[in-house]
Coordinates of C-alpha atoms and ligand atoms in Angstrom, one line a residue:
M1 CA 8.0 0.9 -17.7
A2 CA 5.4 0.5 -15.1
F3 CA 5.6 2.3 -11.8
K4 CA 5.7 -0.5 -9.2
I5 CA 4.2 0.0 -5.7
A6 CA 4.5 -2.7 -3.1
V7 CA 2.1 -2.6 -0.1
S8 CA 3.8 -4.3 2.7
N9 CA 4.1 -4.7 6.5
Q10 CA 4.9 -7.9 8.4
K11 CA 2.1 -7.1 10.9
G12 CA -1.1 -8.9 10.0
G13 CA -4.3 -7.0 9.4
T14 CA -2.9 -3.4 9.0
G15 CA -4.9 -3.0 5.8
K16 CA -2.4 -4.0 3.1
T17 CA -5.0 -5.7 0.9
T18 CA -7.6 -3.0 1.5
L19 CA -5.2 -0.4 0.4
A20 CA -3.6 -2.3 -2.5
V21 CA -7.1 -2.9 -4.0
N22 CA -8.4 0.6 -3.4
I23 CA -5.3 2.4 -4.7
S24 CA -5.3 0.2 -7.8
A25 CA -8.8 1.3 -8.4
A26 CA -8.0 4.9 -7.9
F27 CA -5.0 4.8 -10.3
E28 CA -7.3 3.1 -12.8
A29 CA -10.0 5.8 -12.3
G30 CA -7.2 8.3 -13.0
G31 CA -6.7 7.0 -16.5
N32 CA -3.8 4.6 -15.9
T33 CA -3.6 1.0 -17.0
V34 CA -3.2 -0.9 -13.7
A35 CA -2.2 -4.4 -12.7
L36 CA -3.0 -5.5 -9.1
I37 CA -0.7 -8.3 -8.2
D38 CA -1.7 -10.7 -5.4
G39 CA 1.6 -11.7 -3.9
D40 CA 0.1 -13.2 -0.8
P41 CA -0.4 -17.0 -0.8
Q42 CA -3.6 -16.4 1.2
G43 CA -5.0 -15.0 -2.1
T44 CA -7.2 -12.4 -0.4
A45 CA -6.9 -9.7 -3.2
V46 CA -7.9 -12.2 -5.9
R47 CA -10.8 -13.5 -3.9
W48 CA -11.9 -9.9 -3.2
V49 CA -11.9 -8.5 -6.7
T50 CA -13.4 -11.6 -8.3
S51 CA -16.3 -12.1 -5.9
G52 CA -18.4 -9.0 -6.7
S53 CA -21.4 -8.5 -9.0
I54 CA -19.7 -5.7 -10.9
P55 CA -16.7 -6.7 -12.9
L56 CA -13.7 -4.5 -12.0
P57 CA -11.6 -3.2 -14.9
M58 CA -8.1 -3.6 -13.4
T59 CA -6.1 -6.7 -14.3
V60 CA -5.5 -9.0 -11.4
L61 CA -2.6 -11.4 -11.4
S62 CA -2.0 -14.1 -8.9
L63 CA 1.7 -14.4 -8.7
A64 CA 2.2 -15.8 -5.2
P65 CA 2.8 -19.3 -6.7
A66 CA 6.1 -18.0 -8.2
G67 CA 7.5 -17.9 -4.6
K68 CA 10.8 -16.0 -4.5
G69 CA 10.7 -15.8 -8.3
I70 CA 7.8 -13.2 -7.9
G71 CA 10.1 -10.2 -8.6
A72 CA 11.1 -11.7 -12.0
E73 CA 7.5 -12.3 -12.8
I74 CA 6.6 -8.7 -12.0
K75 CA 9.4 -7.4 -14.2
K76 CA 7.9 -9.4 -17.1
Q77 CA 4.7 -7.2 -16.8
D78 CA 6.7 -3.9 -16.9
S79 CA 5.8 -2.9 -20.4
N80 CA 2.1 -3.9 -20.2
F81 CA 0.9 -1.4 -17.5
D82 CA 1.4 2.2 -16.3
V83 CA 1.1 1.2 -12.6
I84 CA 1.6 -2.2 -10.9
V85 CA 0.4 -2.5 -7.3
I86 CA 1.6 -5.5 -5.3
D87 CA -0.2 -6.8 -2.2
C88 CA 2.5 -8.5 -0.1
P89 CA 2.2 -11.3 2.4
G90 CA 2.0 -10.4 6.1
N91 CA 5.2 -12.3 7.2
L92 CA 8.7 -11.0 6.7
E93 CA 10.1 -14.6 6.6
D94 CA 8.2 -15.0 3.4
P95 CA 10.9 -14.7 0.7
R96 CA 8.3 -13.1 -1.7
I97 CA 8.6 -9.8 0.2
A98 CA 12.3 -9.3 -0.5
S99 CA 11.8 -10.4 -4.1
V100 CA 9.1 -7.8 -4.6
L101 CA 11.1 -5.0 -3.0
E102 CA 14.0 -5.7 -5.2
V103 CA 12.0 -4.7 -8.2
A104 CA 9.6 -2.1 -6.7
D105 CA 9.9 1.7 -7.0
F106 CA 8.0 2.4 -3.8
C107 CA 6.9 0.6 -0.7
L108 CA 3.8 1.8 1.1
V109 CA 3.8 0.6 4.7
P110 CA 0.4 0.9 6.3
L111 CA 0.1 0.7 10.1
S112 CA -2.5 1.2 12.7
P113 CA -2.1 4.4 14.7
S114 CA -0.7 2.8 17.8
P115 CA 2.9 2.8 19.3
A116 CA 2.8 -1.0 19.5
D117 CA 2.1 -1.2 15.8
L118 CA 5.0 1.2 15.0
F119 CA 7.4 -0.9 17.1
S120 CA 6.4 -4.1 15.3
T121 CA 6.9 -2.3 12.0
V122 CA 10.6 -1.5 12.7
A123 CA 11.7 -4.9 11.2
M124 CA 9.9 -4.0 8.0
I125 CA 11.6 -0.6 7.9
R126 CA 15.0 -2.2 8.4
M127 CA 14.3 -4.6 5.6
I128 CA 13.4 -1.8 3.2
E129 CA 16.6 0.1 4.2
S130 CA 18.7 -3.0 3.6
I131 CA 17.2 -3.7 0.2
R132 CA 17.7 0.0 -0.7
S133 CA 21.4 -0.2 0.3
F134 CA 22.3 -3.4 -1.3
R135 CA 19.9 -4.5 -4.0
N136 CA 17.6 -1.7 -5.2
P137 CA 18.7 2.0 -4.7
R138 CA 15.5 3.1 -6.6
L139 CA 13.3 1.9 -3.8
S140 CA 11.6 4.7 -1.9
S141 CA 9.1 4.1 0.9
A142 CA 6.8 5.7 3.4
L143 CA 4.6 4.8 6.4
M144 CA 0.9 5.6 6.4
L145 CA -1.7 5.5 9.2
N146 CA -4.7 3.3 8.4
S147 CA -7.9 2.9 10.5
V148 CA -7.5 6.3 12.1
N149 CA -10.2 7.2 14.6
G150 CA -10.8 10.9 14.1
K151 CA -10.9 11.6 17.8
T152 CA -7.4 10.6 18.7
R153 CA -4.1 12.6 18.2
M154 CA -2.1 9.5 17.5
R155 CA -0.3 11.0 14.5
E156 CA 1.6 13.4 16.8
E157 CA 2.5 10.5 19.1
I158 CA 3.8 8.4 16.2
L159 CA 5.8 11.3 14.9
K160 CA 7.4 11.8 18.3
I161 CA 8.4 8.1 18.5
L162 CA 9.8 8.2 15.0
T163 CA 12.0 11.1 16.0
A164 CA 13.0 9.8 19.5
E165 CA 13.9 6.3 18.2
E166 CA 15.7 7.8 15.2
I167 CA 13.6 5.8 12.8
G168 CA 14.3 7.6 9.5
E169 CA 11.2 6.7 7.7
H170 CA 8.8 9.2 6.2
L171 CA 5.2 9.3 7.4
L172 CA 2.7 10.5 4.8
N173 CA 0.3 13.3 5.7
S174 CA -2.5 11.4 4.2
Q175 CA -4.2 9.0 6.5
I176 CA -7.1 6.6 6.1
G177 CA -10.0 6.7 8.5
Q178 CA -11.6 3.8 10.3
R179 CA -14.7 3.4 8.3
E180 CA -17.2 0.6 8.0
V181 CA -17.4 1.3 4.2
Y182 CA -13.9 -0.3 3.8
R183 CA -15.2 -3.6 5.2
Q184 CA -18.5 -3.3 3.3
T185 CA -16.9 -2.8 -0.1
F186 CA -14.5 -5.7 0.7
A187 CA -17.4 -7.9 1.5
L188 CA -19.3 -6.8 -1.7
G189 CA -16.3 -7.5 -3.9
T190 CA -16.2 -3.9 -5.1
T191 CA -13.9 -0.9 -4.4
I192 CA -14.3 2.5 -3.0
H193 CA -14.1 3.9 -6.5
H194 CA -16.4 1.4 -8.2
H195 CA -19.2 1.0 -5.7
N196 CA -22.2 2.8 -7.3
R197 CA -24.8 2.9 -4.6
Y198 CA -25.0 5.0 -1.4
L199 CA -23.0 3.7 1.5
K200 CA -22.2 5.8 4.6
G201 CA -18.7 7.3 4.4
L202 CA -18.2 6.3 0.7
K203 CA -17.6 9.9 -0.4
E204 CA -15.2 10.6 2.4
A205 CA -13.3 7.3 1.7
R206 CA -13.0 8.1 -2.0
A207 CA -11.6 11.5 -1.1
E208 CA -9.0 10.1 1.3
I209 CA -7.9 7.4 -1.1
E210 CA -7.5 10.0 -3.9
N211 CA -5.5 12.2 -1.5
L212 CA -3.3 9.3 -0.6
V213 CA -2.6 8.5 -4.3
A214 CA -1.9 12.1 -5.1
E215 CA 0.5 12.4 -2.1
M216 CA 2.3 9.2 -3.0
A217 CA 2.7 10.4 -6.6
Q218 CA 4.2 13.7 -5.4
Y219 CA 6.5 12.1 -2.9
I220 CA 7.8 9.5 -5.4
H221 CA 8.3 12.2 -7.9
S222 CA 10.3 14.3 -5.4
K223 CA 12.5 11.2 -4.5
R224 CA 13.1 10.5 -8.2
G225 CA 14.1 14.1 -8.7
N226 CA 16.6 13.9 -5.9
G227 CA 18.0 10.6 -7.2
E228 CA 18.6 12.1 -10.6
Q229 CA 20.3 15.1 -9.1
N230 CA 22.5 12.9 -7.0
G231 CA 23.6 11.1 -10.1
Ligands
ATP1 N1 -9.6 2.0 7.2 C1 -10.3 0.9 7.6 N2 -11.5 1.0 8.3 C2 -12.2 0.0 8.7 N3 -11.8 -1.3 8.4 C3 -10.6 -1.5 7.8 C4 -9.8 -0.5 7.3 N4 -8.7 -1.0 6.7 C5 -8.9 -2.3 6.8 N5 -10.0 -2.7 7.4 C6 -10.5 -4.0 7.7 O1 -9.5 -4.7 8.5 C7 -9.4 -6.0 8.2 C8 -7.9 -6.3 7.7 O2 -7.7 -5.6 6.6 P1 -6.8 -6.2 5.4 O3 -7.2 -7.6 5.0 O4 -6.7 -5.2 4.3 O5 -5.4 -6.3 6.1 P2 -4.0 -7.1 5.7 O6 -2.9 -6.2 6.2 O7 -4.1 -7.3 4.2 O8 -4.1 -8.4 6.5 P3 -3.2 -9.7 6.2 O9 -2.0 -9.5 7.0 O10 -4.0 -10.8 6.8 O11 -3.0 -9.9 4.7 C9 -10.4 -6.3 7.0 O12 -11.6 -6.8 7.6 C10 -10.6 -4.9 6.5 O13 -11.9 -4.7 5.9
MG2 MG1 -3.8 -9.1 3.1

């Protein structure tokens, strides 16, 4: 069975597609068979990975047309891949998000490092909790800061708010820097792992994407371990 990772947040432009594409590439580079599923009717992920001059090896499936049947379509791919990464639409009213979360193992929730972004992410967190309680107890999830400017100490601020507001969502240690190379590789139709010419920040970006993938794998593993112990 494939391990299914949804990348979702109702807030637009927090880096869902950027992360979905780049973590797919990193899992693929790590020796996994990977499907990247474009679950967003905007079709950004498909356009990205089919627009470059180097063909990318991961399979890309456009499943947004299935609408709220997208979860069932994802399940059909279960035995074909080791990892399935789903780029979700940026609007919680879109029934595809719940459908994806009902079949996913993990939901990565990227947000910009600002209190305003955290507050607008609360609805996403509540939706994950509700799906975990009523539809899919296997679903684990974590927040992750994207587009972090190295000079700020926003991580501490975000952690304080999570505690003060009693938002019981895990914040990954890994964070992704604000780097032009993410925009550049997007524009070139390549990924941080596949781009083969010098670009400023490429090495650093590759290292942080690999850290993120490793931390997610470890976190998911620990959650699964607990789940098994709890019965
Ligand atoms: N870490 C980063 N550093 C610099 N630019 C970034 C970073 N992450 C994303 N971007 C840029 O921010 C913009 C929005 O990113 P992206 O399209 O991945 O967001 P999204 O959450 O998928 O948006 P939407 O809600 O519209 O689907 C893009 O131009 C992307 O290149
Ligand atoms: Mg997107």
